[in-house]
PDB file of C-alpha atoms in Angstrom:
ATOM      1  CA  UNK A   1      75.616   1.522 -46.960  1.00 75.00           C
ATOM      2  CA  UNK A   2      78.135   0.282 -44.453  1.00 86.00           C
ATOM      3  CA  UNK A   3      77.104  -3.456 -44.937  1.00 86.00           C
ATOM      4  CA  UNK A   4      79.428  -6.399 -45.808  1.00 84.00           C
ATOM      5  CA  UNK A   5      79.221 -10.413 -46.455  1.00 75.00           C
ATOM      6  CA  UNK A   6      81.122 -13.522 -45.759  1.00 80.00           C
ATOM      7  CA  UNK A   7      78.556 -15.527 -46.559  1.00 80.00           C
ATOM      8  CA  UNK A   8      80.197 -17.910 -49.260  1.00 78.00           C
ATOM      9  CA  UNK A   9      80.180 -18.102 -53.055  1.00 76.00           C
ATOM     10  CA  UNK A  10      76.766 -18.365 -53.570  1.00 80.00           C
ATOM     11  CA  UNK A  11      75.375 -16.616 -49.976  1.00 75.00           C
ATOM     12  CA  UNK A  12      74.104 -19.602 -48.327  1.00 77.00           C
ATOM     13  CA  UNK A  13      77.202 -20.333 -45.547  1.00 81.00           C
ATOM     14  CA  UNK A  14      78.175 -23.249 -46.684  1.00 80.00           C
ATOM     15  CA  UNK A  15      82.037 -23.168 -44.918  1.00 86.00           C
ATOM     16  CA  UNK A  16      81.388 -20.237 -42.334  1.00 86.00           C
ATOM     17  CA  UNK A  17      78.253 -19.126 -40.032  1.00 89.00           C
ATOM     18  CA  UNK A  18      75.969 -16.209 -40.106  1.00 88.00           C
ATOM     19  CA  UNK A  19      77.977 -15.266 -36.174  1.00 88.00           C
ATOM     20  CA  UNK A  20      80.793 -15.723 -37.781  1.00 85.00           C
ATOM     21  CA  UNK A  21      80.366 -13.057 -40.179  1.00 83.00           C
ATOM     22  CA  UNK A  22      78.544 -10.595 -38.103  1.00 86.00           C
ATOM     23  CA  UNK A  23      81.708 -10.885 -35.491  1.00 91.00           C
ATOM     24  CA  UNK A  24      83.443  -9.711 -38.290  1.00 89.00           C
ATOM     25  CA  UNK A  25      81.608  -7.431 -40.156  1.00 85.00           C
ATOM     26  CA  UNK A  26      81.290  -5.451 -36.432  1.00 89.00           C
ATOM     27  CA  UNK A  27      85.215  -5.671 -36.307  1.00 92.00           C
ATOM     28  CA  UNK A  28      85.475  -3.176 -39.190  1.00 91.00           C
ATOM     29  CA  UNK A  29      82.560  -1.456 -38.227  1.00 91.00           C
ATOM     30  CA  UNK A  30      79.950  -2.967 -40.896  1.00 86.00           C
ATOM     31  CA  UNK A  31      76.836  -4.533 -40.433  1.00 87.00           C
ATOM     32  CA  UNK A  32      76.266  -7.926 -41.900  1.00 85.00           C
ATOM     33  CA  UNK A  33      73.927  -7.739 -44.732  1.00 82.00           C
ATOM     34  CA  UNK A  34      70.841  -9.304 -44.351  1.00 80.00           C
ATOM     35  CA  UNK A  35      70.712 -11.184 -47.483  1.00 79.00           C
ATOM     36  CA  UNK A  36      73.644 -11.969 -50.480  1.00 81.00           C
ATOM     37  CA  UNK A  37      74.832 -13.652 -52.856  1.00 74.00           C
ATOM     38  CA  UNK A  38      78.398 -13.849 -53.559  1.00 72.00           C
ATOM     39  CA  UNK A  39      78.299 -10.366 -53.347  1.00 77.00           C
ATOM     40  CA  UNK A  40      76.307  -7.400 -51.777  1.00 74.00           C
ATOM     41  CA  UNK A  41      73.251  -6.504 -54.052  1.00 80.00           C
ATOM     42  CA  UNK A  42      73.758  -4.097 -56.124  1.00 80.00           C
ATOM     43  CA  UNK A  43      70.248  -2.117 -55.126  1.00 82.00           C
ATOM     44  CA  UNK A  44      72.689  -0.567 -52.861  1.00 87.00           C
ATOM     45  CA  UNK A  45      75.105   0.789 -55.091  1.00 88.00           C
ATOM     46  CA  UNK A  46      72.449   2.359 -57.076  1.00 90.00           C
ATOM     47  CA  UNK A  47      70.874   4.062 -53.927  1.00 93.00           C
ATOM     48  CA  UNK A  48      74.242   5.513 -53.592  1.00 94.00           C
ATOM     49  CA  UNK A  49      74.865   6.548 -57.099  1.00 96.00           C
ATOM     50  CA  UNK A  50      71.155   7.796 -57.166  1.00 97.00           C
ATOM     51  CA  UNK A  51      71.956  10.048 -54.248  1.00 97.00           C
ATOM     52  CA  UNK A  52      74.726  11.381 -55.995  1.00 98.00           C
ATOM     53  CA  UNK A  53      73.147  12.305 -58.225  1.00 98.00           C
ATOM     54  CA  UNK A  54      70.619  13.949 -56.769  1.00 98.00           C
ATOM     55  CA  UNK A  55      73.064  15.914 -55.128  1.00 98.00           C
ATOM     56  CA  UNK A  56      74.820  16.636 -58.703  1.00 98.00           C
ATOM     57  CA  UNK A  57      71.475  17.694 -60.129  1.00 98.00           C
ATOM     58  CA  UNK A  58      70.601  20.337 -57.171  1.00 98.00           C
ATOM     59  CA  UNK A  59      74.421  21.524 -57.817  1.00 98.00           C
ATOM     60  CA  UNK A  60      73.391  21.739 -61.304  1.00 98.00           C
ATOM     61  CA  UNK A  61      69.653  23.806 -60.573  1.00 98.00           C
ATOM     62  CA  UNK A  62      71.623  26.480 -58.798  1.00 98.00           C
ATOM     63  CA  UNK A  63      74.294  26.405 -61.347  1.00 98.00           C
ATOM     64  CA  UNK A  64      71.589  27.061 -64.182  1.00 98.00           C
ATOM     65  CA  UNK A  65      69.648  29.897 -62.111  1.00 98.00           C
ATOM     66  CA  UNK A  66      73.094  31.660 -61.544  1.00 97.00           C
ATOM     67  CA  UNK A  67      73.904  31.277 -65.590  1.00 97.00           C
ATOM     68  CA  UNK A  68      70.377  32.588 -66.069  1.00 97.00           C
ATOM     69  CA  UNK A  69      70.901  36.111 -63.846  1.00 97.00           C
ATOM     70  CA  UNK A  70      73.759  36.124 -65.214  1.00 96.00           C
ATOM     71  CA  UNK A  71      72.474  36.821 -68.940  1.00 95.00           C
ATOM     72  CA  UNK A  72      73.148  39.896 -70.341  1.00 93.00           C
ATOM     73  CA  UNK A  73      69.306  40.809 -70.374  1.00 95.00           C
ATOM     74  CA  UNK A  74      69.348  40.062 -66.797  1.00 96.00           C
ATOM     75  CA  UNK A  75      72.771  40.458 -64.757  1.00 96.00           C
ATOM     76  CA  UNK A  76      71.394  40.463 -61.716  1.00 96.00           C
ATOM     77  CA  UNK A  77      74.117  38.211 -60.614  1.00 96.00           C
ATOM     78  CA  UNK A  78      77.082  36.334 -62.219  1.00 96.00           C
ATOM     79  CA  UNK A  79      80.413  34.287 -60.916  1.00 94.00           C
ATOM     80  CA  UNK A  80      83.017  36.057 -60.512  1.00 92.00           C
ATOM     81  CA  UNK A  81      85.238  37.739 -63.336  1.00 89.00           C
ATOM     82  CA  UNK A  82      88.701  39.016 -62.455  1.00 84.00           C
ATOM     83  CA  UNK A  83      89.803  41.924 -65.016  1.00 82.00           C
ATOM     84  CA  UNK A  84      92.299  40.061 -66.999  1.00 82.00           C
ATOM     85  CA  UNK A  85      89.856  36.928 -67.718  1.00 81.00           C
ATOM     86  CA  UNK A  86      89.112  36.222 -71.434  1.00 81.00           C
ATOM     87  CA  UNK A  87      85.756  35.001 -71.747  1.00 80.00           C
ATOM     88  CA  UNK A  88      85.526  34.954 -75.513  1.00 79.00           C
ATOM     89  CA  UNK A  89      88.606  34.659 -77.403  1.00 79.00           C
ATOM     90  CA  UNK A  90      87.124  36.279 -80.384  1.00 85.00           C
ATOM     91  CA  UNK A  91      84.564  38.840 -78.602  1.00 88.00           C
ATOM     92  CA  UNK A  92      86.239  40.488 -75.934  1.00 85.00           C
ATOM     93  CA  UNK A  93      83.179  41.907 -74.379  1.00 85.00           C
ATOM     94  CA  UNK A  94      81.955  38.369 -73.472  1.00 85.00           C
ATOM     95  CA  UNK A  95      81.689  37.420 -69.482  1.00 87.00           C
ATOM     96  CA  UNK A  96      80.735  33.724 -69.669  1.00 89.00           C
ATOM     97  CA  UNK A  97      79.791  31.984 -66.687  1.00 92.00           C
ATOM     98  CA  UNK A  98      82.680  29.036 -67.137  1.00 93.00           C
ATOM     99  CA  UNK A  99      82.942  27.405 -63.711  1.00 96.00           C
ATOM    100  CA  UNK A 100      78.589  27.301 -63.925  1.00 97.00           C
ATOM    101  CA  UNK A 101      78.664  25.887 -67.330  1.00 96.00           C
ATOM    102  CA  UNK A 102      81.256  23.180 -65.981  1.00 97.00           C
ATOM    103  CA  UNK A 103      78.993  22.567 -63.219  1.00 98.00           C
ATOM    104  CA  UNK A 104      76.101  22.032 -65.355  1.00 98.00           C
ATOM    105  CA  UNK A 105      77.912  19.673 -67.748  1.00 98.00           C
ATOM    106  CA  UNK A 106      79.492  17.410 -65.615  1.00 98.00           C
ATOM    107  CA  UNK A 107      76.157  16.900 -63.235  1.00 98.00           C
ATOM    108  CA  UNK A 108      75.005  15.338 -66.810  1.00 98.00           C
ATOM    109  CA  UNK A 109      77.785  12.748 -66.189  1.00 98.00           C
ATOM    110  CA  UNK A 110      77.070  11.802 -62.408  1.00 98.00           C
ATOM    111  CA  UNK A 111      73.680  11.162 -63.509  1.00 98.00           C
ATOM    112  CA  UNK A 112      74.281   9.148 -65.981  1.00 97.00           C
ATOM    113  CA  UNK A 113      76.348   7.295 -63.629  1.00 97.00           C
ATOM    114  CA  UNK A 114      73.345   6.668 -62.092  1.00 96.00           C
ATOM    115  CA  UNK A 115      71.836   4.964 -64.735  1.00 96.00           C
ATOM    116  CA  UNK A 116      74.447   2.831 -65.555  1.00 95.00           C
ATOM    117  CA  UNK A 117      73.995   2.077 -61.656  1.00 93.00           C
ATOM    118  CA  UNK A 118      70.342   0.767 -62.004  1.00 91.00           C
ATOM    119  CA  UNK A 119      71.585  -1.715 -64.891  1.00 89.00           C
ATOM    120  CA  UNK A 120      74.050  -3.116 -62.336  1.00 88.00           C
ATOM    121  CA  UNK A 121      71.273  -4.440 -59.880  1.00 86.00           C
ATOM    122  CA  UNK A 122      70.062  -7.414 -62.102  1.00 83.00           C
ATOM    123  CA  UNK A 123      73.046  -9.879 -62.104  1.00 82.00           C
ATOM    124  CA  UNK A 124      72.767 -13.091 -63.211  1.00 83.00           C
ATOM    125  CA  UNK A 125      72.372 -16.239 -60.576  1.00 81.00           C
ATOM    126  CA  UNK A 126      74.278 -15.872 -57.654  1.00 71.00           C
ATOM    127  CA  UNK A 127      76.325 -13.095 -59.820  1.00 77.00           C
ATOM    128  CA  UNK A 128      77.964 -12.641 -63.046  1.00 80.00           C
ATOM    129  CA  UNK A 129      80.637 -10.154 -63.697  1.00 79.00           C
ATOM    130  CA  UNK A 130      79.179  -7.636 -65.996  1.00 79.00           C
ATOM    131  CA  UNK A 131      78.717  -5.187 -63.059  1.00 84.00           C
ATOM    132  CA  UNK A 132      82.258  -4.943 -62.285  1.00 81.00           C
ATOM    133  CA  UNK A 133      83.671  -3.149 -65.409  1.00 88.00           C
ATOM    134  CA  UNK A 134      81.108  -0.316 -64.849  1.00 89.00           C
ATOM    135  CA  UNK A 135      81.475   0.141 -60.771  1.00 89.00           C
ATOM    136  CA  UNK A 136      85.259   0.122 -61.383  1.00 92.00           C
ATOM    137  CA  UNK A 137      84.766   3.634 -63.508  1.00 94.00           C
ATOM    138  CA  UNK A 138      81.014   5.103 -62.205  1.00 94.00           C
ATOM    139  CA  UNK A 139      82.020   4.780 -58.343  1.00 95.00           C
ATOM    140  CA  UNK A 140      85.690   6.329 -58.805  1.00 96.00           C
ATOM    141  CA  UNK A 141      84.172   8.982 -60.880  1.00 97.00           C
ATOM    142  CA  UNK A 142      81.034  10.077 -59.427  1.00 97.00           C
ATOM    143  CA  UNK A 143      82.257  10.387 -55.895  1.00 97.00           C
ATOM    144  CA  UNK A 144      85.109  12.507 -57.309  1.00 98.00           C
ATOM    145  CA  UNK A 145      83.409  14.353 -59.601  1.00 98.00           C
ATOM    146  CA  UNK A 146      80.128  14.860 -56.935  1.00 98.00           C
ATOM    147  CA  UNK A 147      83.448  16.440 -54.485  1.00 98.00           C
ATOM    148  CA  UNK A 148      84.410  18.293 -57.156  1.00 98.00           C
ATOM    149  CA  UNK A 149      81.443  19.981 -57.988  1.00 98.00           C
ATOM    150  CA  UNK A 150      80.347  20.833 -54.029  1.00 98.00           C
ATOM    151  CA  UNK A 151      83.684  22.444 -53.757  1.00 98.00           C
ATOM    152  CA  UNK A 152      83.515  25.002 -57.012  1.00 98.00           C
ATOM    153  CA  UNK A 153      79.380  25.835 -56.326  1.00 98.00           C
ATOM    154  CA  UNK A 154      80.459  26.943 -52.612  1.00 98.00           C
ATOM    155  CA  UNK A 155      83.745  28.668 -54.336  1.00 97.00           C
ATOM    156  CA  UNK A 156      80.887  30.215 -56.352  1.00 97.00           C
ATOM    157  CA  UNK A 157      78.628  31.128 -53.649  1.00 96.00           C
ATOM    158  CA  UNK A 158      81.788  33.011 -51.830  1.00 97.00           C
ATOM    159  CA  UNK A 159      82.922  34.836 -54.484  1.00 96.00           C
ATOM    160  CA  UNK A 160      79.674  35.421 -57.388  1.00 96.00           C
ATOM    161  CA  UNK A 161      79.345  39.510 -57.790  1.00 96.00           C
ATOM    162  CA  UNK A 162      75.689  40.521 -57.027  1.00 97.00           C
ATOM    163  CA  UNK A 163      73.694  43.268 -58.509  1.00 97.00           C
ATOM    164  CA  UNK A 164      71.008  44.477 -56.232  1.00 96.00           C
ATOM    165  CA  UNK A 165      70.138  47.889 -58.332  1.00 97.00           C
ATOM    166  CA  UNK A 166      69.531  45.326 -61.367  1.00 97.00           C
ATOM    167  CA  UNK A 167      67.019  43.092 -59.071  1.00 97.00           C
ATOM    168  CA  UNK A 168      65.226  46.128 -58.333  1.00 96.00           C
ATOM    169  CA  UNK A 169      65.648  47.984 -62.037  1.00 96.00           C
ATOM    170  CA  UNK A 170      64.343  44.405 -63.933  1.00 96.00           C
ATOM    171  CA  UNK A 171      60.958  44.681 -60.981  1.00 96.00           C
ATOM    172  CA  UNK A 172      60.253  48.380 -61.843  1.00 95.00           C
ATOM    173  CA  UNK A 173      60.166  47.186 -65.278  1.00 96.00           C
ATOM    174  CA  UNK A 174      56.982  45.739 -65.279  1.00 96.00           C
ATOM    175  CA  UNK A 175      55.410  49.123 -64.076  1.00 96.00           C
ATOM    176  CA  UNK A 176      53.668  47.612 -61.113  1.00 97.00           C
ATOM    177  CA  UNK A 177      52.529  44.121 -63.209  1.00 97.00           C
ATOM    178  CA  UNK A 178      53.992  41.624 -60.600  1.00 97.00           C
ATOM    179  CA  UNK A 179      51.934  42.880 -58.012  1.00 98.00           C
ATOM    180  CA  UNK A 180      48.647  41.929 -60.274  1.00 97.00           C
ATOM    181  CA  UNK A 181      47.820  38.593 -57.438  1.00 97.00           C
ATOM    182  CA  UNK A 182      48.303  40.454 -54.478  1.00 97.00           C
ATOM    183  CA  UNK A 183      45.623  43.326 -55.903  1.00 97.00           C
ATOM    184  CA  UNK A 184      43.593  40.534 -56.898  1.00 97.00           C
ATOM    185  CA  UNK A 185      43.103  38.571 -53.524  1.00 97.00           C
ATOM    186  CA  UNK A 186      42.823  42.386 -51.503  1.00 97.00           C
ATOM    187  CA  UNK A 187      39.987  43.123 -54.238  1.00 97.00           C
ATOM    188  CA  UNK A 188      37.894  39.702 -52.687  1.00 97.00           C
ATOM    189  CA  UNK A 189      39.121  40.489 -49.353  1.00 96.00           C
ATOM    190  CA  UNK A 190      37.062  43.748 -49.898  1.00 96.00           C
ATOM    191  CA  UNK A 191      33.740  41.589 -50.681  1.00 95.00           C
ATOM    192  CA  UNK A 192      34.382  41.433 -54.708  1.00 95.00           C
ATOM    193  CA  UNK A 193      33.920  38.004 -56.046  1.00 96.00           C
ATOM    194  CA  UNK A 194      36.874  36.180 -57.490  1.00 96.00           C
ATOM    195  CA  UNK A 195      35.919  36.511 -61.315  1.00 97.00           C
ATOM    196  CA  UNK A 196      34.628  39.961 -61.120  1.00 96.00           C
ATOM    197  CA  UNK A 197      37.980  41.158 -59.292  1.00 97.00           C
ATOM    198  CA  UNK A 198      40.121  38.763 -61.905  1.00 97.00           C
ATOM    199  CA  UNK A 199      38.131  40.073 -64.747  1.00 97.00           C
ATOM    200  CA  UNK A 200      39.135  43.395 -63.511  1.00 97.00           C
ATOM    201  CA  UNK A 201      42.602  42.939 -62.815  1.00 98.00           C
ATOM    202  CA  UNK A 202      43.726  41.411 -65.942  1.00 98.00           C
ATOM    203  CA  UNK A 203      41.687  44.181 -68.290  1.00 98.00           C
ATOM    204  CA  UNK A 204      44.281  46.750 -66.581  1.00 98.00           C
ATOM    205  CA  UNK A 205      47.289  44.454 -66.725  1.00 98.00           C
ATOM    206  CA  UNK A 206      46.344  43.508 -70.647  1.00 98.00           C
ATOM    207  CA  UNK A 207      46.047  47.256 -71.102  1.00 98.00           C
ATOM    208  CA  UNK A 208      49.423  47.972 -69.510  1.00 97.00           C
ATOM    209  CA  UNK A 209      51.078  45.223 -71.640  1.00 96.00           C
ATOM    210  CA  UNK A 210      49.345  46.354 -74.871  1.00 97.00           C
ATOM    211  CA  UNK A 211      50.360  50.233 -74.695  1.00 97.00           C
ATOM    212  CA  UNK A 212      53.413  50.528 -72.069  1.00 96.00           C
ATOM    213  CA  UNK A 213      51.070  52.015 -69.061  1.00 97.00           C
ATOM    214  CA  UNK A 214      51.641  51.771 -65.614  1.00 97.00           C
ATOM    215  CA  UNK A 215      49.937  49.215 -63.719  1.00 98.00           C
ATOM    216  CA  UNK A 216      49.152  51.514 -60.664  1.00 98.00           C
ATOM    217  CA  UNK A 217      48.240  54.282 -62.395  1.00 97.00           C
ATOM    218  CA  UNK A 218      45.611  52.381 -64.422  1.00 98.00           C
ATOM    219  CA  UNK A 219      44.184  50.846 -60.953  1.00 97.00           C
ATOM    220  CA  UNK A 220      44.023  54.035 -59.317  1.00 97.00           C
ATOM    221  CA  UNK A 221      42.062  55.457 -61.839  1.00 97.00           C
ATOM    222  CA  UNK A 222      39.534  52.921 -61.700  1.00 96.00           C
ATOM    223  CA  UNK A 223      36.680  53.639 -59.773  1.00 95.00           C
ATOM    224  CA  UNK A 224      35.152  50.567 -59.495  1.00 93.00           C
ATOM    225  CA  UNK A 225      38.295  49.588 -57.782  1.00 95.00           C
ATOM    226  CA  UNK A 226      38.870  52.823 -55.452  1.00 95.00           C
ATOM    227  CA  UNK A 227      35.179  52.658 -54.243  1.00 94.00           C
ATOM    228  CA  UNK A 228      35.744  48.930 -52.919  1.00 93.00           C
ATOM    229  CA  UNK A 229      39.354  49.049 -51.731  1.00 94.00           C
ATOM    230  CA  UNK A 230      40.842  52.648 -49.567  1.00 95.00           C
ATOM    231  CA  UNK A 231      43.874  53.934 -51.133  1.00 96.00           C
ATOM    232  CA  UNK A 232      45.702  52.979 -48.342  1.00 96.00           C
ATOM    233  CA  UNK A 233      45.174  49.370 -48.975  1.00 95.00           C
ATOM    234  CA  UNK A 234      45.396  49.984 -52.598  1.00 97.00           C
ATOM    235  CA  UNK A 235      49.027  51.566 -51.901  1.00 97.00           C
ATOM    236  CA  UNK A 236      49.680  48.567 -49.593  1.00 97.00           C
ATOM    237  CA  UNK A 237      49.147  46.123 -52.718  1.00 97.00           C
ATOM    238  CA  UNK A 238      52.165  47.376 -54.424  1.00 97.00           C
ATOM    239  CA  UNK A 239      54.338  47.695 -51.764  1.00 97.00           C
ATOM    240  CA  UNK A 240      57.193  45.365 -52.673  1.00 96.00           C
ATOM    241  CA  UNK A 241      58.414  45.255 -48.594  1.00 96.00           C
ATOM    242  CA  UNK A 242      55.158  43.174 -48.382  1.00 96.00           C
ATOM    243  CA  UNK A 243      56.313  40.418 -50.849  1.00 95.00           C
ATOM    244  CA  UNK A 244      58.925  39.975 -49.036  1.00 95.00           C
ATOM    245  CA  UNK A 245      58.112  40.066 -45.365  1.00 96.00           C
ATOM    246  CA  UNK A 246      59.067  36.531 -44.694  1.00 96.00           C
ATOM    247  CA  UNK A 247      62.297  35.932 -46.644  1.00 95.00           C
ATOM    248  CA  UNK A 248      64.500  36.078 -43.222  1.00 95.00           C
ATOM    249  CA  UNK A 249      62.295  33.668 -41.684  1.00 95.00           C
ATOM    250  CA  UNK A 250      63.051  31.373 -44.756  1.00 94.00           C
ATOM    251  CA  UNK A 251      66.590  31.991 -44.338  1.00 93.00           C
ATOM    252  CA  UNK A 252      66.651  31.240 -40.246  1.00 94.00           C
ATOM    253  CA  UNK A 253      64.585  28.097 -41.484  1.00 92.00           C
ATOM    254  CA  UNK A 254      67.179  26.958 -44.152  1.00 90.00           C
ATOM    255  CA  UNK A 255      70.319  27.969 -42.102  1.00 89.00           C
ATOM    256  CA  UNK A 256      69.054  26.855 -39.276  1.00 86.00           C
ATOM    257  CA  UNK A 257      70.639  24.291 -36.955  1.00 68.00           C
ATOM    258  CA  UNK A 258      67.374  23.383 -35.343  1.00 67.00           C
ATOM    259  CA  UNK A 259      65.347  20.355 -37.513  1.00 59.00           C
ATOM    260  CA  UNK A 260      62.430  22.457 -38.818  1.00 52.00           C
ATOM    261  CA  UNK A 261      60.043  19.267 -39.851  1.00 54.00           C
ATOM    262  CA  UNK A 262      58.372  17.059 -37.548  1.00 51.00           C
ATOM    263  CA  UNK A 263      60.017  13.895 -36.340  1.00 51.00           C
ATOM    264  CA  UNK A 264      57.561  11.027 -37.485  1.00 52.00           C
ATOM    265  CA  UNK A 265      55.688   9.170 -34.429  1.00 52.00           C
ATOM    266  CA  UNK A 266      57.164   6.340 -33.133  1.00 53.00           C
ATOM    267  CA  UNK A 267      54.452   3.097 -34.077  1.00 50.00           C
ATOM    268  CA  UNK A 268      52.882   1.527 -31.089  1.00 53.00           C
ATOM    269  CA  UNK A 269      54.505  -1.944 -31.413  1.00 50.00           C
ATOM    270  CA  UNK A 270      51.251  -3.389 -29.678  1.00 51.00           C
ATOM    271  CA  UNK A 271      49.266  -1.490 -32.367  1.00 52.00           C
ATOM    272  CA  UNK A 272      51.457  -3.327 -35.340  1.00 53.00           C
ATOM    273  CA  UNK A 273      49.170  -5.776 -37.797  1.00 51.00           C
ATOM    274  CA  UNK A 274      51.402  -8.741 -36.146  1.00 54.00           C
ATOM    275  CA  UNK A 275      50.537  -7.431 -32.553  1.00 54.00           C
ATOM    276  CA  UNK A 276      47.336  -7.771 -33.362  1.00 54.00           C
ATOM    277  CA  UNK A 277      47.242 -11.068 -34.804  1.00 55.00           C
ATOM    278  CA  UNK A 278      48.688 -12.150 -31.766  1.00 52.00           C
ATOM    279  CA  UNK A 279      45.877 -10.599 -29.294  1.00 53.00           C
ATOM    280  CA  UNK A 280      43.597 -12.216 -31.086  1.00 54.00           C
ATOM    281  CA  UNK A 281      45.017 -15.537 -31.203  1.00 50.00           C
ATOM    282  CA  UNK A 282      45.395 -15.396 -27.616  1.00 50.00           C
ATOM    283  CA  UNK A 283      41.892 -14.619 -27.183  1.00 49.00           C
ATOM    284  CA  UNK A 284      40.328 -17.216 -28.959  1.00 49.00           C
ATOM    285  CA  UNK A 285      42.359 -19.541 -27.302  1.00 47.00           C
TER     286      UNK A 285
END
């Protein structure tokens, strides 16, 4: 993005040179775009705007999965309420996630920022001046309003109230039901093939969804299922510290200050397509 141009009205130096501009693009730290008209492309713009929002829609995911545990159904989690709030003015009860919604409504706008971004990259000739109304009120706006919403989600983040008895209350709820795909795979770990043990699994979890049974108890008393798979293992199935064996490592992995991906390979400049045209022009000379 740091690129600039002094290459004339129309991009083609006419009064000044290509060293001439790079001498002073460097002088305020800018690189000398490779190719303009009389003005940058706007492809550039757009990436920027694009990236914005990109970062407004992520904003804008965690906003809506906050709003969601926050549901009355749910309240597993919700921003944070201070005792004199109003968050109905005509049912007093009400807790509504404001600052979320906000979050969520105003990522609508940097996006369509974005749009209005893409319509700016075909100007015509050299450049016309129908992208200059809309830059002069996306740019200010989406950069302020992408600030704006990183600095409330994190003022969420610090201050949300969390409900780890309702996590654990809305899991019991399914008497033993989420566990269903572990049970399955241990079942053709223990030699049963996939459809039998599916078959299997889903008459008990049908059954527990039909008359309100538990999961586990209907499993246990299988004996198809008990004379595959000990009890141990069965036991082991619906252990919930299982599920979640890994989630520090994800954490460490997120958090981390260490790059986690591979760094792509370097190409081989002599293996490059033009490389090669090259070695073989020498050798048939």
């Amino acid at each position: 993005m740091r690129v600039g141009k002094f290459s004339g009205a129309v991009g083609i130096f006419a009064h000044l040179t290509p060293e001439l501009e790079e001498k002073i693009c460097a002088r305020l730290g800018l690189q000398a775009a490779a190719v303009s008209s009389q003005v940058i492309q706007r492809d550039r713009h757009a990436h920027y705007l694009a990236t914005l929002a990109v970062i407004a829609s992520t904003l804008d995911k965690i906003a809506t999965e906050i709003r969601h545990l926050q549901r009355t159904e749910v309240r597993e989690a919700e921003e944070f309420f201070s005792e004199k709030q109003k968050g109905s003015s005509a049912m007093p009860h009400k807790r509504n996630p404001v600052t979320l919604e906000q979050i969520s409504g105003l990522a609508r706008v940097v996006r369509s920022n974005a749009q209005a971004g893409f319509e700016n990259v075909a100007l015509w000739h050299e450049r016309d001046i129908s992208h200059s109304s809309v830059e002069r009120v996306i740019l200010p706006d989406s950069t302020t309003l992408t600030d704006y919403l990183l600095t409330k989600t994190a003022n969420i983040i610090d201050t949300m109230f969390v409900y780890p008895e309702r996590m654990l209350a809305n899991l019991e709820s399914t008497r033993g039901l989420i566990f269903s795909g572990q049970l399955l795979l241990d079942l053709v770990e223990h030699g049963v093939s996939r459809e039998d043990a599916y078959r299997s699994v889903q008459a008990h979890a049908m059954r527990a969804w039909k008359e309100g049974l538990n999961f586990h108890d209907l499993v246990l008393a299988d004996k198809e299922i008990t004379g595959r798979v000990p009890r141990k293992q069965i036991e082991y199935a619906f252990d919930l510290q299982r599920q979640l064996k890994n989630v520090d490592k994800i954490f460490a992995r997120v958090f981390s200050s260490k790059k986690t991906s591979r760094a792509p390979r370097k190409a081989d400049a002599s293996s490059s397509p033009r490389a090669k045209r090259a070695s073989r022009t020498k050798t048939s000379k």
